[in-house]
Short mmCIF file of C-alpha atoms in Angstrom, two decimals:
data_model
loop_
_atom_site.label_atom_id
_atom_site.label_comp_id
_atom_site.label_asym_id
_atom_site.label_seq_id
_atom_site.Cartn_x
_atom_site.Cartn_y
_atom_site.Cartn_z
CA SER A 185 0.12 -0.04 -0.05
CA GLN A 186 0.76 3.22 -0.75
CA GLN A 187 2.12 5.80 1.98
CA GLY A 188 2.75 8.81 1.12
CA GLU A 189 0.85 10.62 -0.85
CA GLU A 190 2.53 13.88 -3.79
CA ASP A 191 0.56 16.45 -4.62
CA PRO A 192 0.10 18.30 -6.78
CA GLN A 193 0.09 14.81 -9.09
CA ALA A 194 2.32 17.36 -12.61
CA LEU A 195 3.85 20.59 -12.35
CA SER A 196 5.10 22.52 -14.94
CA ILE A 197 6.92 26.02 -14.89
CA GLN A 198 9.58 27.94 -16.70
CA GLU A 199 13.21 27.71 -16.22
CA GLY A 200 14.35 29.53 -12.87
CA GLU A 201 10.86 29.26 -10.99
CA ASN A 202 10.51 27.47 -7.91
CA ALA A 203 9.45 24.03 -8.09
CA THR A 204 7.05 23.22 -4.56
CA MET A 205 6.45 19.72 -3.58
CA ASN A 206 4.74 18.19 -0.93
CA CYS A 207 3.70 15.36 0.84
CA SER A 208 1.77 13.64 2.93
CA TYR A 209 1.97 10.28 4.81
CA LYS A 210 -0.32 8.87 7.11
CA THR A 211 1.94 6.41 10.52
CA SER A 212 4.45 7.77 12.01
CA ILE A 213 8.42 7.27 10.67
CA ASN A 214 11.57 6.79 11.22
CA ASN A 215 12.69 9.74 8.49
CA LEU A 216 11.26 10.71 5.15
CA GLN A 217 13.32 10.69 1.55
CA TRP A 218 12.70 12.54 -1.45
CA TYR A 219 13.83 10.45 -4.70
CA ARG A 220 13.93 11.72 -8.22
CA GLN A 221 12.37 9.21 -11.73
CA ASN A 222 14.33 10.54 -15.05
CA SER A 223 12.24 9.36 -17.62
CA GLY A 224 13.45 5.11 -18.41
CA ARG A 225 15.59 5.56 -15.56
CA GLY A 226 16.29 4.55 -11.72
CA LEU A 227 15.56 6.65 -9.07
CA VAL A 228 18.31 8.19 -8.15
CA HIS A 229 18.27 9.63 -3.74
CA LEU A 230 17.94 13.11 -3.44
CA ILE A 231 17.91 14.31 0.46
CA LEU A 232 16.82 12.48 3.39
CA ILE A 233 15.24 13.97 6.37
CA ARG A 234 15.40 12.38 10.01
CA SER A 235 11.99 12.36 11.89
CA ASN A 236 13.32 14.78 14.30
CA GLU A 237 14.74 17.44 11.65
CA ARG A 238 12.90 20.13 10.94
CA GLU A 239 14.70 21.10 7.20
CA LYS A 240 17.68 20.29 6.11
CA HIS A 241 19.06 21.99 2.34
CA SER A 242 21.56 20.23 0.02
CA GLY A 243 22.22 22.62 -2.91
CA ARG A 244 18.73 24.21 -4.53
CA LEU A 245 17.22 21.66 -2.26
CA ARG A 246 15.42 22.45 0.26
CA VAL A 247 13.12 20.21 2.36
CA THR A 248 10.75 20.24 5.28
CA LEU A 249 9.10 18.34 7.47
CA ASP A 250 6.48 18.59 9.35
CA THR A 251 5.18 15.10 11.67
CA SER A 252 2.22 16.75 13.79
CA LYS A 253 0.68 17.54 10.16
CA LYS A 254 2.63 13.95 8.87
CA SER A 255 3.37 16.04 5.76
CA SER A 256 6.64 16.97 3.74
CA SER A 257 7.79 19.75 1.32
CA LEU A 258 9.94 20.09 -1.46
CA LEU A 259 11.15 23.27 -3.03
CA ILE A 260 13.73 23.02 -5.62
CA THR A 261 15.10 27.18 -6.63
CA ALA A 262 16.06 28.41 -9.86
CA SER A 263 14.89 25.46 -11.60
CA ARG A 264 16.94 23.50 -14.97
CA ALA A 265 15.75 22.33 -17.26
CA ALA A 266 17.83 19.36 -16.03
CA ASP A 267 15.61 18.65 -13.62
CA THR A 268 12.29 17.71 -15.50
CA ALA A 269 11.87 14.16 -13.43
CA SER A 270 9.48 12.64 -11.13
CA TYR A 271 9.82 13.17 -7.86
CA PHE A 272 9.05 11.13 -5.58
CA CYS A 273 8.42 10.65 -1.47
CA ALA A 274 9.44 7.48 0.27
CA THR A 275 8.56 6.68 4.12
CA GLU A 276 10.81 4.97 6.33
CA SER A 277 9.08 3.04 9.18
CA GLY A 278 11.33 0.50 10.09
CA SER A 279 12.92 -2.69 9.13
CA TYR A 280 15.32 0.02 6.54
CA GLN A 281 12.45 -0.34 4.40
CA LEU A 282 10.42 2.88 1.91
CA THR A 283 7.15 2.81 1.06
CA PHE A 284 7.01 5.50 -1.65
CA GLY A 285 3.73 7.73 -3.28
CA LYS A 286 2.95 8.14 -6.45
CA GLY A 287 4.88 11.23 -7.35
CA THR A 288 4.89 14.12 -8.65
CA LYS A 289 6.12 14.67 -11.99
CA LEU A 290 7.68 17.84 -12.84
CA SER A 291 7.93 19.45 -16.39
CA VAL A 292 11.20 22.67 -16.58
CA ILE A 293 10.58 24.66 -19.96
CA PRO A 294 13.28 25.85 -21.29
CA GLU B 27 32.14 2.91 -7.65
CA ALA B 28 29.71 1.08 -10.21
CA GLY B 29 26.69 1.22 -9.31
CA VAL B 30 24.05 -1.69 -9.31
CA ALA B 31 23.23 -3.33 -12.66
CA GLN B 32 20.87 -5.32 -13.72
CA SER B 33 19.26 -7.86 -16.89
CA PRO B 34 17.91 -7.76 -18.57
CA ARG B 35 16.81 -4.33 -19.73
CA TYR B 36 13.07 -4.65 -21.45
CA LYS B 37 11.77 -7.94 -21.83
CA ILE B 38 8.71 -8.74 -24.05
CA ILE B 39 6.99 -12.21 -22.61
CA GLU B 40 2.84 -13.79 -23.50
CA LYS B 41 1.38 -14.59 -20.65
CA ARG B 42 1.77 -17.80 -18.55
CA GLN B 43 5.22 -18.37 -19.59
CA SER B 44 8.31 -17.57 -17.11
CA VAL B 45 11.08 -14.64 -17.58
CA ALA B 46 13.21 -14.38 -14.40
CA PHE B 47 15.49 -10.59 -13.58
CA TRP B 48 18.97 -10.43 -12.62
CA CYS B 49 20.40 -8.00 -10.51
CA ASN B 50 24.25 -7.10 -9.15
CA PRO B 51 24.19 -5.20 -5.97
CA ILE B 52 27.27 -2.64 -5.14
CA SER B 53 29.96 -4.32 -4.28
CA GLY B 54 29.98 -4.94 -0.89
CA HIS B 55 26.41 -4.42 0.33
CA ALA B 56 24.97 -6.28 2.88
CA THR B 57 21.05 -5.94 1.96
CA LEU B 58 18.61 -6.43 -1.18
CA TYR B 59 15.06 -5.33 -2.47
CA TRP B 60 12.90 -5.82 -4.83
CA TYR B 61 10.64 -3.98 -6.36
CA GLN B 62 8.14 -3.67 -8.88
CA GLN B 63 6.66 -0.51 -10.61
CA ILE B 64 3.60 -0.35 -11.96
CA LEU B 65 3.41 2.88 -14.75
CA GLY B 66 2.31 5.66 -13.28
CA GLN B 67 2.73 4.70 -9.25
CA GLY B 68 5.30 4.64 -7.88
CA PRO B 69 7.83 1.49 -6.69
CA LYS B 70 6.35 -1.41 -3.79
CA LEU B 71 9.00 -3.09 -2.35
CA LEU B 72 7.97 -7.38 -3.01
CA ILE B 73 11.09 -8.73 -1.14
CA GLN B 74 13.96 -7.20 1.63
CA PHE B 75 17.55 -9.31 1.58
CA GLN B 76 20.23 -9.14 4.69
CA ASN B 77 22.73 -11.07 2.71
CA ASN B 78 21.39 -13.98 1.72
CA GLY B 79 18.81 -13.92 3.97
CA VAL B 80 14.85 -13.44 2.93
CA VAL B 81 14.82 -9.85 5.26
CA ASP B 82 10.79 -9.08 4.96
CA ASP B 83 8.52 -11.04 1.62
CA SER B 84 4.67 -10.80 3.15
CA GLN B 85 4.22 -8.67 -0.61
CA LEU B 86 5.73 -10.69 -3.14
CA PRO B 87 3.22 -12.40 -4.53
CA LYS B 88 4.58 -16.21 -3.91
CA ASP B 89 2.58 -18.63 -6.02
CA ARG B 90 3.82 -17.15 -8.96
CA PHE B 91 6.90 -15.10 -7.79
CA SER B 92 9.86 -16.09 -6.75
CA ALA B 93 13.43 -14.36 -5.75
CA GLU B 94 16.99 -15.89 -4.41
CA ARG B 95 20.12 -14.61 -3.69
CA LEU B 96 22.82 -16.69 -3.31
CA LYS B 97 26.12 -16.57 -1.45
CA GLY B 98 24.77 -13.24 -0.87
CA VAL B 99 25.62 -11.06 -3.79
CA ASP B 100 23.61 -11.16 -6.65
CA SER B 101 20.19 -12.20 -6.57
CA THR B 102 17.42 -13.30 -9.68
CA LEU B 103 13.52 -12.67 -9.84
CA LYS B 104 11.56 -15.63 -11.41
CA ILE B 105 7.53 -15.06 -13.01
CA GLN B 106 5.82 -18.15 -13.62
CA PRO B 107 2.96 -18.27 -15.05
CA ALA B 108 2.95 -14.54 -15.99
CA LYS B 109 0.33 -12.02 -15.87
CA LEU B 110 -0.51 -9.56 -17.96
CA GLU B 111 -0.98 -7.52 -14.30
CA ASP B 112 2.75 -8.30 -14.19
CA SER B 113 3.81 -5.80 -17.04
CA ALA B 114 5.80 -3.32 -14.85
CA VAL B 115 9.33 -2.19 -14.34
CA TYR B 116 10.89 -4.23 -11.41
CA LEU B 117 13.72 -2.24 -9.97
CA CYS B 118 16.49 -3.65 -7.32
CA ALA B 119 18.23 -1.84 -4.94
CA SER B 120 20.91 -2.18 -2.39
CA SER B 121 22.39 -0.61 1.09
CA SER B 122 24.99 -1.02 2.92
CA SER B 123 24.27 -2.33 6.13
CA PHE B 124 20.86 -3.05 8.46
CA SER B 125 23.11 -2.29 11.94
CA GLY B 126 20.27 -0.05 14.80
CA GLY B 127 20.09 3.34 14.17
CA VAL B 128 21.87 4.15 11.24
CA THR B 129 19.76 4.79 7.84
CA ASP B 130 21.45 3.80 5.03
CA THR B 131 20.25 5.70 0.76
CA GLN B 132 19.20 2.91 -1.03
CA TYR B 133 20.99 2.82 -4.49
CA PHE B 134 18.32 2.21 -7.59
CA GLY B 135 19.07 0.31 -10.31
CA PRO B 136 17.45 1.24 -13.96
CA GLY B 137 15.64 -1.23 -13.95
CA THR B 138 13.57 -3.96 -16.05
CA ARG B 139 10.63 -3.28 -17.96
CA LEU B 140 8.44 -6.10 -18.67
CA THR B 141 5.60 -6.63 -21.55
CA VAL B 142 3.09 -9.16 -20.87
CA LEU B 143 1.22 -9.51 -23.92
#
């Protein structure tokens, strides 16, 4: 079953704009991770935020986590055409197993 | 460092046929996962290995799917017989440890796209 639900399902923006994707989940977690999947390729790990953290940065990525609302957001600043991909949140609740959402499909128009 | 290798990349079979996928994890990674990703959805865990032992196969349809990890390195996932609904991308991932208190990143292979006609 899907734990996380990303919102929106699809997002189209111009190059240089910021992109924000949200993820909601249902049960308590140890950590939440964001992955990127380019068309026809495997998943690439972007960032991990632990349940006791509220915000984390990595390059142009900013992730927030609100455990009281069971939600997370991923912000990509100054987007580039190469950021075009599907983005998935994945929750880890034990045994190092990940439960993925359905993803947000991001299109960055040059 | 070489990534997770999978083969074949694409496979087309007819329903009721059998198929096998192969995965070679990153060297030294003790934990190996197989996921099924149906078009438009996120990956779903099928089975998790720690070395050559099964940690969790609760979501593996055992009437038709089987998996093994001999010698704690390479792994194969088999479907026999295949159904139309098995059409999906099968992803293999590995991570480096399974010790308490540490969560390791999972590294994914490129996947095998299976089409069942």
